XYZ file of C-alpha atoms in Angstrom:
235
model
C -170.733 -65.463 -5.690
C -168.177 -67.472 -4.183
C -164.503 -66.834 -6.354
C -164.488 -70.791 -7.395
C -168.228 -70.260 -9.477
C -168.155 -71.102 -12.759
C -169.682 -69.444 -15.508
C -172.142 -71.270 -16.717
C -169.981 -73.769 -18.884
C -170.426 -73.259 -22.596
C -169.067 -75.922 -24.364
C -167.536 -75.801 -27.819
C -166.225 -72.116 -28.001
C -165.723 -69.935 -31.288
C -164.560 -67.188 -32.307
C -168.437 -66.383 -33.706
C -168.682 -66.432 -29.373
C -165.681 -64.184 -28.592
C -167.894 -61.772 -31.145
C -170.213 -61.835 -28.961
C -168.241 -60.531 -25.865
C -167.264 -57.768 -27.932
C -170.209 -56.622 -28.785
C -171.598 -56.717 -25.123
C -168.544 -54.613 -24.579
C -169.685 -51.445 -27.221
C -172.567 -51.877 -24.890
C -171.280 -50.963 -21.946
C -168.906 -48.507 -23.607
C -171.946 -46.873 -25.362
C -173.770 -46.703 -21.050
C -171.678 -45.036 -19.625
C -169.301 -41.484 -20.054
C -166.541 -41.608 -21.604
C -164.372 -41.078 -18.395
C -165.808 -42.944 -16.205
C -163.339 -45.798 -14.698
C -165.039 -49.349 -15.821
C -165.648 -47.400 -19.085
C -161.575 -47.067 -19.039
C -161.108 -50.226 -18.606
C -163.385 -51.900 -21.005
C -162.391 -49.529 -23.799
C -158.276 -50.964 -24.015
C -160.079 -55.103 -22.697
C -162.196 -54.133 -26.080
C -159.167 -53.682 -28.379
C -157.440 -56.538 -26.797
C -160.424 -58.694 -27.492
C -161.038 -57.917 -31.710
C -157.139 -58.862 -31.372
C -157.613 -62.176 -30.326
C -160.950 -62.664 -32.761
C -158.704 -61.315 -35.008
C -155.943 -64.102 -34.227
C -158.394 -67.350 -33.891
C -159.466 -66.587 -37.480
C -156.346 -66.486 -38.656
C -155.200 -69.651 -36.679
C -152.558 -67.841 -34.880
C -153.147 -70.719 -31.798
C -152.086 -73.738 -31.642
C -155.676 -75.675 -29.929
C -158.078 -72.649 -31.359
C -161.747 -74.116 -29.574
C -159.939 -74.043 -26.692
C -158.177 -70.754 -26.615
C -161.865 -69.614 -27.480
C -162.894 -70.991 -24.513
C -160.468 -69.251 -22.717
C -160.981 -66.016 -24.383
C -165.125 -66.009 -22.922
C -164.541 -67.442 -19.758
C -162.255 -64.095 -19.724
C -164.056 -62.055 -20.494
C -167.432 -63.472 -19.064
C -166.046 -63.080 -15.299
C -165.890 -59.450 -16.084
C -169.208 -58.659 -17.812
C -170.708 -61.132 -14.988
C -168.866 -58.356 -12.644
C -170.487 -55.494 -14.092
C -173.967 -56.663 -14.449
C -173.901 -57.976 -10.875
C -172.201 -54.102 -9.416
C -175.377 -52.558 -11.952
C -178.252 -54.797 -10.010
C -176.844 -54.313 -6.568
C -175.370 -57.449 -6.263
C -171.926 -59.062 -4.376
C -169.330 -58.324 -6.975
C -166.175 -59.777 -6.683
C -163.643 -57.844 -3.344
C -160.932 -57.613 -6.556
C -163.549 -55.543 -8.587
C -164.458 -53.382 -5.833
C -162.454 -50.698 -5.315
C -162.555 -50.144 -9.530
C -166.675 -50.015 -9.081
C -166.294 -47.950 -5.764
C -163.572 -45.161 -7.168
C -164.739 -45.379 -11.075
C -166.147 -41.057 -10.510
C -163.536 -40.098 -8.142
C -162.160 -36.641 -9.671
C -158.352 -37.123 -8.594
C -157.940 -40.513 -9.996
C -156.681 -40.306 -13.608
C -157.439 -42.707 -16.739
C -154.265 -44.379 -16.497
C -155.404 -45.874 -12.641
C -158.620 -46.741 -13.879
C -156.851 -49.126 -16.720
C -154.957 -50.488 -14.163
C -156.856 -51.380 -11.454
C -159.240 -53.066 -14.102
C -156.766 -55.146 -15.495
C -155.034 -55.651 -12.407
C -157.964 -57.169 -11.262
C -158.832 -59.433 -14.197
C -155.736 -60.496 -14.878
C -154.865 -61.111 -11.149
C -158.129 -63.248 -10.026
C -160.125 -63.498 -13.294
C -157.801 -64.925 -15.206
C -156.938 -68.096 -12.715
C -160.421 -69.237 -12.203
C -160.648 -68.528 -16.074
C -157.853 -71.415 -16.556
C -159.684 -73.632 -14.309
C -163.381 -72.855 -16.129
C -161.612 -73.624 -18.586
C -159.603 -77.440 -18.065
C -162.698 -78.136 -15.929
C -165.065 -77.340 -19.441
C -163.071 -79.519 -21.806
C -161.421 -81.914 -19.771
C -158.570 -80.613 -19.848
C -155.126 -79.877 -17.625
C -152.579 -76.966 -17.467
C -150.294 -79.013 -19.755
C -152.942 -78.940 -22.349
C -153.513 -74.720 -22.141
C -149.696 -74.022 -21.991
C -148.335 -73.150 -25.234
C -151.741 -70.899 -25.664
C -151.407 -69.559 -23.185
C -148.489 -67.646 -23.984
C -149.011 -67.057 -26.853
C -152.120 -64.512 -25.091
C -149.495 -63.620 -23.514
C -148.014 -61.821 -26.472
C -151.267 -60.298 -26.740
C -151.820 -59.085 -23.702
C -148.287 -57.667 -24.454
C -149.536 -55.073 -26.425
C -152.240 -54.306 -24.042
C -149.350 -52.022 -22.096
C -148.018 -50.518 -25.119
C -152.048 -50.134 -25.978
C -152.538 -48.214 -22.320
C -148.964 -45.572 -23.140
C -150.193 -44.594 -25.893
C -153.578 -43.739 -24.945
C -153.606 -43.026 -21.746
C -150.327 -41.954 -20.328
C -149.425 -38.444 -19.996
C -146.878 -36.761 -22.230
C -142.755 -37.097 -21.457
C -143.375 -33.233 -20.595
C -146.152 -33.299 -17.954
C -144.883 -37.161 -16.987
C -141.687 -36.609 -14.849
C -140.116 -38.185 -11.387
C -142.230 -36.124 -9.205
C -145.550 -37.049 -10.345
C -147.220 -39.567 -7.861
C -148.285 -41.359 -11.121
C -144.656 -41.918 -12.348
C -143.896 -43.922 -9.099
C -147.996 -45.336 -9.516
C -147.097 -47.252 -12.519
C -143.595 -48.168 -11.521
C -144.920 -50.411 -8.512
C -147.121 -52.785 -11.025
C -146.228 -55.038 -13.772
C -148.392 -57.051 -16.218
C -145.729 -59.233 -16.796
C -145.236 -59.956 -12.936
C -148.708 -59.866 -12.923
C -149.565 -62.519 -16.022
C -147.083 -64.996 -14.536
C -148.659 -64.872 -10.830
C -151.887 -65.713 -12.624
C -150.373 -68.412 -14.417
C -148.727 -69.928 -10.831
C -152.055 -69.635 -8.804
C -153.942 -71.087 -11.253
C -151.622 -74.001 -10.884
C -152.094 -73.816 -7.055
C -156.112 -73.698 -7.797
C -156.012 -77.011 -9.697
C -154.303 -78.813 -7.399
C -156.640 -77.709 -5.609
C -159.909 -78.111 -7.244
C -160.738 -81.821 -5.471
C -160.542 -80.374 -1.619
C -163.469 -78.364 -1.910
C -163.306 -75.636 1.695
C -159.479 -75.308 0.824
C -160.319 -74.057 -3.261
C -162.376 -71.767 -1.328
C -160.215 -70.096 0.834
C -157.907 -69.910 -1.373
C -159.315 -68.949 -4.188
C -161.194 -65.852 -1.878
C -157.596 -65.496 -0.444
C -156.369 -64.453 -3.971
C -159.938 -62.027 -4.656
C -158.891 -60.354 -1.379
C -155.444 -59.455 -1.583
C -155.647 -59.221 -5.612
C -158.683 -56.349 -4.381
C -156.072 -54.599 -2.051
C -153.729 -54.621 -4.964
C -156.106 -52.639 -7.334
C -157.363 -50.219 -3.949
C -153.674 -49.174 -3.899
C -153.624 -48.502 -7.051
C -156.682 -46.289 -7.165
C -154.994 -44.169 -4.853
C -156.610 -39.992 -5.627
C -153.910 -38.357 -6.868
C -153.172 -34.290 -6.615
C -153.108 -32.515 -10.083
């Protein structure tokens, strides 16, 4: 599977389909041990997707249908990676570190969460944006306003991680390697990079092999960052 292979076209996405995504995430969570690295990220992502579903129902977004389309295509890339791993198929490079280290005893839950977010935002989000534009016959300008509103939602993701997965202040100090690891990665910068990558990929959409090469390079680079985030740490 190449990096620019599209999630099967699903036009006219609705919050009900977002509900199908959250149901699938609950199934994944029920099948995995809580300490499994994929389960850790899945729990975090489920909470964000549930909030997206709620905001869609409340009319929070300028283009409800386009945002729902993006939300399902975005989640679909994570779910496709989980299914590929489960069936022994090749997964995108960005997800391989999490699948490889998901049960490592010296990798902490916070690291699993960050590695999953890094893969999903750094790689999956730009490609989901491309897929959405293709499906809706739209362009970047049509999605930008609601992309910023989704960014507000993702900011809550960082807060959720800090509340649930970071050690208390008495445990996380300047001497803890986890302190330095957390400080080396930024969700806000990753989100900005995802939009820039999307704009670049969209500009290459008619160039075939060049687009594939650029998407493959993005996949590999995001995967390299993910591997660093999963460096085993002594307790």
